[in-house]
mmCIF file with all atom_site columns, C-alpha atoms in Angstrom:
data_model
loop_
_atom_site.group_PDB
_atom_site.id
_atom_site.type_symbol
_atom_site.label_atom_id
_atom_site.label_alt_id
_atom_site.label_comp_id
_atom_site.label_asym_id
_atom_site.label_entity_id
_atom_site.label_seq_id
_atom_site.pdbx_PDB_ins_code
_atom_site.Cartn_x
_atom_site.Cartn_y
_atom_site.Cartn_z
_atom_site.occupancy
_atom_site.B_iso_or_equiv
_atom_site.pdbx_formal_charge
_atom_site.auth_seq_id
_atom_site.auth_comp_id
_atom_site.auth_asym_id
_atom_site.auth_atom_id
_atom_site.pdbx_PDB_model_num
ATOM 1   C CA . MET A 1 1   ? -7.031  -3.524  1.379   1.00 93.00 ? 1   MET A CA 1
ATOM 2   C CA . SER A 1 2   ? -4.665  -3.441  -0.943  1.00 94.00 ? 2   SER A CA 1
ATOM 3   C CA . LEU A 1 3   ? -3.747  -0.486  -3.061  1.00 95.00 ? 3   LEU A CA 1
ATOM 4   C CA . LEU A 1 4   ? -1.567  -0.712  -6.135  1.00 93.00 ? 4   LEU A CA 1
ATOM 5   C CA . LEU A 1 5   ? -0.274  2.059   -7.522  1.00 93.00 ? 5   LEU A CA 1
ATOM 6   C CA . PRO A 1 6   ? 2.434   3.019   -10.516 1.00 90.00 ? 6   PRO A CA 1
ATOM 7   C CA . THR A 1 7   ? 4.679   6.024   -9.590  1.00 86.00 ? 7   THR A CA 1
ATOM 8   C CA . HIS A 1 8   ? 7.516   8.519   -11.259 1.00 78.00 ? 8   HIS A CA 1
ATOM 9   C CA . PRO A 1 9   ? 10.525  7.844   -10.357 1.00 69.00 ? 9   PRO A CA 1
ATOM 10  C CA . ALA A 1 10  ? 11.572  10.381  -12.341 1.00 66.00 ? 10  ALA A CA 1
ATOM 11  C CA . SER A 1 11  ? 9.228   13.422  -11.433 1.00 65.00 ? 11  SER A CA 1
ATOM 12  C CA . PRO A 1 12  ? 11.884  15.564  -9.050  1.00 62.00 ? 12  PRO A CA 1
ATOM 13  C CA . ASP A 1 13  ? 8.602   16.239  -6.793  1.00 60.00 ? 13  ASP A CA 1
ATOM 14  C CA . GLY A 1 14  ? 7.168   13.681  -6.496  1.00 66.00 ? 14  GLY A CA 1
ATOM 15  C CA . ALA A 1 15  ? 3.274   15.884  -7.015  1.00 78.00 ? 15  ALA A CA 1
ATOM 16  C CA . GLU A 1 16  ? 1.604   13.648  -9.576  1.00 83.00 ? 16  GLU A CA 1
ATOM 17  C CA . ASP A 1 17  ? 2.208   10.801  -7.106  1.00 86.00 ? 17  ASP A CA 1
ATOM 18  C CA . ALA A 1 18  ? 1.434   12.688  -4.302  1.00 86.00 ? 18  ALA A CA 1
ATOM 19  C CA . ILE A 1 19  ? -2.201  13.329  -6.377  1.00 89.00 ? 19  ILE A CA 1
ATOM 20  C CA . ARG A 1 20  ? -2.410  9.630   -7.278  1.00 91.00 ? 20  ARG A CA 1
ATOM 21  C CA . LEU A 1 21  ? -2.542  8.782   -4.083  1.00 93.00 ? 21  LEU A CA 1
ATOM 22  C CA . ARG A 1 22  ? -4.905  10.624  -2.374  1.00 95.00 ? 22  ARG A CA 1
ATOM 23  C CA . ASN A 1 23  ? -7.612  9.664   -5.461  1.00 96.00 ? 23  ASN A CA 1
ATOM 24  C CA . LEU A 1 24  ? -6.783  6.032   -4.829  1.00 96.00 ? 24  LEU A CA 1
ATOM 25  C CA . VAL A 1 25  ? -7.114  6.720   -1.090  1.00 97.00 ? 25  VAL A CA 1
ATOM 26  C CA . SER A 1 26  ? -9.987  8.489   -1.929  1.00 97.00 ? 26  SER A CA 1
ATOM 27  C CA . GLU A 1 27  ? -11.427 5.420   -4.545  1.00 97.00 ? 27  GLU A CA 1
ATOM 28  C CA . ALA A 1 28  ? -10.280 2.912   -1.616  1.00 96.00 ? 28  ALA A CA 1
ATOM 29  C CA . LYS A 1 29  ? -12.282 4.511   1.570   1.00 97.00 ? 29  LYS A CA 1
ATOM 30  C CA . LYS A 1 30  ? -15.806 4.977   -0.926  1.00 97.00 ? 30  LYS A CA 1
ATOM 31  C CA . ARG A 1 31  ? -16.133 1.770   -1.958  1.00 95.00 ? 31  ARG A CA 1
ATOM 32  C CA . LEU A 1 32  ? -15.163 0.412   1.581   1.00 95.00 ? 32  LEU A CA 1
ATOM 33  C CA . ALA A 1 33  ? -18.027 2.310   2.915   1.00 96.00 ? 33  ALA A CA 1
ATOM 34  C CA . ASP A 1 34  ? -20.439 1.090   -0.272  1.00 95.00 ? 34  ASP A CA 1
ATOM 35  C CA . ASP A 1 35  ? -19.507 -2.723  0.965   1.00 94.00 ? 35  ASP A CA 1
ATOM 36  C CA . PRO A 1 36  ? -22.990 -3.710  2.296   1.00 94.00 ? 36  PRO A CA 1
ATOM 37  C CA . GLY A 1 37  ? -20.434 -6.271  4.724   1.00 92.00 ? 37  GLY A CA 1
ATOM 38  C CA . VAL A 1 38  ? -17.905 -3.867  5.890   1.00 93.00 ? 38  VAL A CA 1
ATOM 39  C CA . ASP A 1 39  ? -19.633 -3.110  9.947   1.00 95.00 ? 39  ASP A CA 1
ATOM 40  C CA . LYS A 1 40  ? -19.044 0.728   11.053  1.00 96.00 ? 40  LYS A CA 1
ATOM 41  C CA . ALA A 1 41  ? -16.291 -0.238  13.515  1.00 96.00 ? 41  ALA A CA 1
ATOM 42  C CA . THR A 1 42  ? -14.433 -1.617  10.889  1.00 95.00 ? 42  THR A CA 1
ATOM 43  C CA . LEU A 1 43  ? -15.231 0.756   8.331   1.00 96.00 ? 43  LEU A CA 1
ATOM 44  C CA . GLN A 1 44  ? -13.490 3.890   10.299  1.00 97.00 ? 44  GLN A CA 1
ATOM 45  C CA . ALA A 1 45  ? -10.546 1.296   11.620  1.00 97.00 ? 45  ALA A CA 1
ATOM 46  C CA . VAL A 1 46  ? -9.627  1.102   8.225   1.00 97.00 ? 46  VAL A CA 1
ATOM 47  C CA . GLU A 1 47  ? -10.189 4.455   7.463   1.00 97.00 ? 47  GLU A CA 1
ATOM 48  C CA . ALA A 1 48  ? -7.386  5.158   10.003  1.00 97.00 ? 48  ALA A CA 1
ATOM 49  C CA . ARG A 1 49  ? -5.372  2.564   9.051   1.00 97.00 ? 49  ARG A CA 1
ATOM 50  C CA . ILE A 1 50  ? -5.799  3.807   5.174   1.00 97.00 ? 50  ILE A CA 1
ATOM 51  C CA . ASP A 1 51  ? -4.441  7.211   6.561   1.00 97.00 ? 51  ASP A CA 1
ATOM 52  C CA . GLU A 1 52  ? -1.403  6.576   8.288   1.00 96.00 ? 52  GLU A CA 1
ATOM 53  C CA . ALA A 1 53  ? -0.292  4.548   5.105   1.00 96.00 ? 53  ALA A CA 1
ATOM 54  C CA . ALA A 1 54  ? -0.721  6.665   2.659   1.00 95.00 ? 54  ALA A CA 1
ATOM 55  C CA . ALA A 1 55  ? 0.860   9.506   4.862   1.00 94.00 ? 55  ALA A CA 1
ATOM 56  C CA . SER A 1 56  ? 4.120   6.778   5.291   1.00 92.00 ? 56  SER A CA 1
ATOM 57  C CA . VAL A 1 57  ? 4.456   6.971   1.466   1.00 89.00 ? 57  VAL A CA 1
ATOM 58  C CA . ASP A 1 58  ? 7.916   9.442   1.463   1.00 81.00 ? 58  ASP A CA 1
ATOM 59  C CA . SER A 1 59  ? 7.872   10.804  -2.453  1.00 73.00 ? 59  SER A CA 1
ATOM 60  C CA . SER A 1 60  ? 11.743  11.315  -1.664  1.00 73.00 ? 60  SER A CA 1
ATOM 61  C CA . GLU A 1 61  ? 12.010  6.964   -2.251  1.00 72.00 ? 61  GLU A CA 1
ATOM 62  C CA . ILE A 1 62  ? 10.157  6.643   -5.189  1.00 63.00 ? 62  ILE A CA 1
ATOM 63  C CA . THR A 1 63  ? 10.209  3.959   -6.863  1.00 81.00 ? 63  THR A CA 1
ATOM 64  C CA . ASP A 1 64  ? 8.276   2.098   -10.318 1.00 85.00 ? 64  ASP A CA 1
ATOM 65  C CA . GLY A 1 65  ? 5.665   1.573   -7.600  1.00 88.00 ? 65  GLY A CA 1
ATOM 66  C CA . THR A 1 66  ? 4.121   1.172   -3.718  1.00 90.00 ? 66  THR A CA 1
ATOM 67  C CA . LEU A 1 67  ? 1.541   -1.600  -2.842  1.00 90.00 ? 67  LEU A CA 1
ATOM 68  C CA . LEU A 1 68  ? -0.730  -0.409  0.033   1.00 94.00 ? 68  LEU A CA 1
ATOM 69  C CA . LEU A 1 69  ? -1.365  -3.601  2.485   1.00 94.00 ? 69  LEU A CA 1
ATOM 70  C CA . VAL A 1 70  ? -4.771  -2.786  4.889   1.00 96.00 ? 70  VAL A CA 1
ATOM 71  C CA . SER A 1 71  ? -6.441  -4.287  7.004   1.00 95.00 ? 71  SER A CA 1
ATOM 72  C CA . ALA A 1 72  ? -8.369  -2.660  10.392  1.00 95.00 ? 72  ALA A CA 1
ATOM 73  C CA . ARG A 1 73  ? -5.355  -3.521  12.767  1.00 95.00 ? 73  ARG A CA 1
ATOM 74  C CA . ASP A 1 74  ? -2.318  -3.407  10.729  1.00 95.00 ? 74  ASP A CA 1
ATOM 75  C CA . TRP A 1 75  ? -0.499  -1.783  7.611   1.00 96.00 ? 75  TRP A CA 1
ATOM 76  C CA . GLU A 1 76  ? 2.184   -2.109  5.466   1.00 93.00 ? 76  GLU A CA 1
ATOM 77  C CA . VAL A 1 77  ? 3.577   -0.285  2.598   1.00 92.00 ? 77  VAL A CA 1
ATOM 78  C CA . TRP A 1 78  ? 5.713   -1.905  -0.329  1.00 89.00 ? 78  TRP A CA 1
ATOM 79  C CA . LYS A 1 79  ? 8.190   0.003   -3.135  1.00 87.00 ? 79  LYS A CA 1
ATOM 80  C CA . LEU A 1 80  ? 8.235   -2.493  -5.944  1.00 85.00 ? 80  LEU A CA 1
ATOM 81  C CA . PRO A 1 81  ? 10.698  -2.027  -8.657  1.00 84.00 ? 81  PRO A CA 1
ATOM 82  C CA . VAL A 1 82  ? 8.316   -2.400  -11.565 1.00 83.00 ? 82  VAL A CA 1
ATOM 83  C CA . ALA A 1 83  ? 4.851   -0.928  -11.981 1.00 85.00 ? 83  ALA A CA 1
ATOM 84  C CA . PRO A 1 84  ? 1.448   -2.179  -11.078 1.00 88.00 ? 84  PRO A CA 1
ATOM 85  C CA . PRO A 1 85  ? -1.871  -1.349  -12.741 1.00 89.00 ? 85  PRO A CA 1
ATOM 86  C CA . GLU A 1 86  ? -3.086  1.314   -10.214 1.00 94.00 ? 86  GLU A CA 1
ATOM 87  C CA . GLN A 1 87  ? -5.868  -0.954  -8.732  1.00 93.00 ? 87  GLN A CA 1
ATOM 88  C CA . VAL A 1 88  ? -7.430  -1.245  -5.219  1.00 95.00 ? 88  VAL A CA 1
ATOM 89  C CA . VAL A 1 89  ? -9.138  -4.237  -4.189  1.00 92.00 ? 89  VAL A CA 1
ATOM 90  C CA . VAL A 1 90  ? -11.493 -4.488  -1.070  1.00 91.00 ? 90  VAL A CA 1
ATOM 91  C CA . ALA A 1 91  ? -11.361 -8.582  -0.046  1.00 88.00 ? 91  ALA A CA 1
ATOM 92  C CA . ASP A 1 92  ? -10.699 -10.893 3.141   1.00 86.00 ? 92  ASP A CA 1
ATOM 93  C CA . THR A 1 93  ? -6.971  -11.259 1.932   1.00 83.00 ? 93  THR A CA 1
ATOM 94  C CA . TYR A 1 94  ? -4.220  -8.405  0.900   1.00 84.00 ? 94  TYR A CA 1
ATOM 95  C CA . LEU A 1 95  ? -3.532  -9.169  -3.339  1.00 84.00 ? 95  LEU A CA 1
ATOM 96  C CA . THR A 1 96  ? 0.057   -10.369 -3.185  1.00 80.00 ? 96  THR A CA 1
ATOM 97  C CA . ARG A 1 97  ? 0.195   -10.923 -6.842  1.00 77.00 ? 97  ARG A CA 1
ATOM 98  C CA . ASN A 1 98  ? 2.414   -8.268  -7.577  1.00 71.00 ? 98  ASN A CA 1
ATOM 99  C CA . LEU A 1 99  ? 3.898   -8.033  -4.577  1.00 69.00 ? 99  LEU A CA 1
ATOM 100 C CA . VAL A 1 100 ? 5.178   -11.538 -5.459  1.00 74.00 ? 100 VAL A CA 1
ATOM 101 C CA . SER A 1 101 ? 6.266   -10.817 -8.896  1.00 73.00 ? 101 SER A CA 1
ATOM 102 C CA . SER A 1 102 ? 8.325   -8.084  -8.025  1.00 69.00 ? 102 SER A CA 1
ATOM 103 C CA . TRP A 1 103 ? 10.645  -10.249 -5.384  1.00 69.00 ? 103 TRP A CA 1
ATOM 104 C CA . LEU A 1 104 ? 11.161  -12.155 -8.606  1.00 68.00 ? 104 LEU A CA 1
ATOM 105 C CA . HIS A 1 105 ? 12.385  -9.418  -9.766  1.00 67.00 ? 105 HIS A CA 1
ATOM 106 C CA . GLU A 1 106 ? 14.516  -7.769  -7.376  1.00 66.00 ? 106 GLU A CA 1
ATOM 107 C CA . ARG A 1 107 ? 13.250  -7.268  -3.944  1.00 55.00 ? 107 ARG A CA 1
ATOM 108 C CA . PRO A 1 108 ? 11.570  -4.786  -3.768  1.00 50.00 ? 108 PRO A CA 1
ATOM 109 C CA . THR A 1 109 ? 13.050  -1.798  -0.863  1.00 52.00 ? 109 THR A CA 1
ATOM 110 C CA . GLY A 1 110 ? 12.354  -0.600  2.294   1.00 54.00 ? 110 GLY A CA 1
ATOM 111 C CA . CYS A 1 111 ? 8.417   -1.054  3.927   1.00 54.00 ? 111 CYS A CA 1
ATOM 112 C CA . SER A 1 112 ? 7.235   0.208   6.834   1.00 53.00 ? 112 SER A CA 1
ATOM 113 C CA . SER A 1 113 ? 4.673   -0.951  9.276   1.00 55.00 ? 113 SER A CA 1
ATOM 114 C CA . SER A 1 114 ? 2.665   0.524   11.840  1.00 54.00 ? 114 SER A CA 1
ATOM 115 C CA . ARG A 1 115 ? 4.041   -2.177  13.656  1.00 51.00 ? 115 ARG A CA 1
ATOM 116 C CA . ARG A 1 116 ? 7.178   -1.535  13.212  1.00 47.00 ? 116 ARG A CA 1
ATOM 117 C CA . ARG A 1 117 ? 6.990   2.594   12.890  1.00 45.00 ? 117 ARG A CA 1
ATOM 118 C CA . ALA A 1 118 ? 8.969   3.648   15.788  1.00 42.00 ? 118 ALA A CA 1
ATOM 119 C CA . ALA A 1 119 ? 11.736  0.503   15.253  1.00 40.00 ? 119 ALA A CA 1
ATOM 120 C CA . GLY A 1 120 ? 12.194  1.865   11.596  1.00 42.00 ? 120 GLY A CA 1
ATOM 121 C CA . CYS A 1 121 ? 12.077  -0.268  9.050   1.00 44.00 ? 121 CYS A CA 1
ATOM 122 C CA . GLY A 1 122 ? 15.795  -1.459  8.659   1.00 38.00 ? 122 GLY A CA 1
ATOM 123 C CA . THR A 1 123 ? 16.013  -4.065  5.958   1.00 36.00 ? 123 THR A CA 1
ATOM 124 C CA . GLY A 1 124 ? 12.248  -4.231  5.617   1.00 36.00 ? 124 GLY A CA 1
ATOM 125 C CA . PRO A 1 125 ? 11.188  -7.365  3.253   1.00 39.00 ? 125 PRO A CA 1
ATOM 126 C CA . ALA A 1 126 ? 14.582  -8.914  3.120   1.00 35.00 ? 126 ALA A CA 1
ATOM 127 C CA . SER A 1 127 ? 14.327  -10.459 6.225   1.00 32.00 ? 127 SER A CA 1
ATOM 128 C CA . ARG A 1 128 ? 10.410  -12.591 5.103   1.00 36.00 ? 128 ARG A CA 1
ATOM 129 C CA . SER A 1 129 ? 9.012   -13.990 2.863   1.00 38.00 ? 129 SER A CA 1
ATOM 130 C CA . PRO A 1 130 ? 5.761   -12.329 1.431   1.00 41.00 ? 130 PRO A CA 1
ATOM 131 C CA . ARG A 1 131 ? 2.566   -12.953 2.537   1.00 42.00 ? 131 ARG A CA 1
#
């Protein structure tokens, strides 16, 4: 599952972005629940990862966009230097065109994921190529 959110770096408190993120998370969960190909165990696992990913978004590090990539086992949050369209994509693969576009524009900054959460993110995407 991919969640894309344009953000507002000029917003002093990030309140608008937080509300939009909550709404996007709600839409993602609804679309996932409405998908007949998603079993209950997968639904619960992905919903938990969506919540973890959304909770990790740091509003003090807002750029022009945020991309959440979520599966039943893992999640990643990418900060994008280019605003993506607000969008939820339920699919077997991640929507990476905005990440690649940002990569070509300028390297996305920071990331966090459930795999690297304990160790900290470090330079994140600079050390690897996008999926």
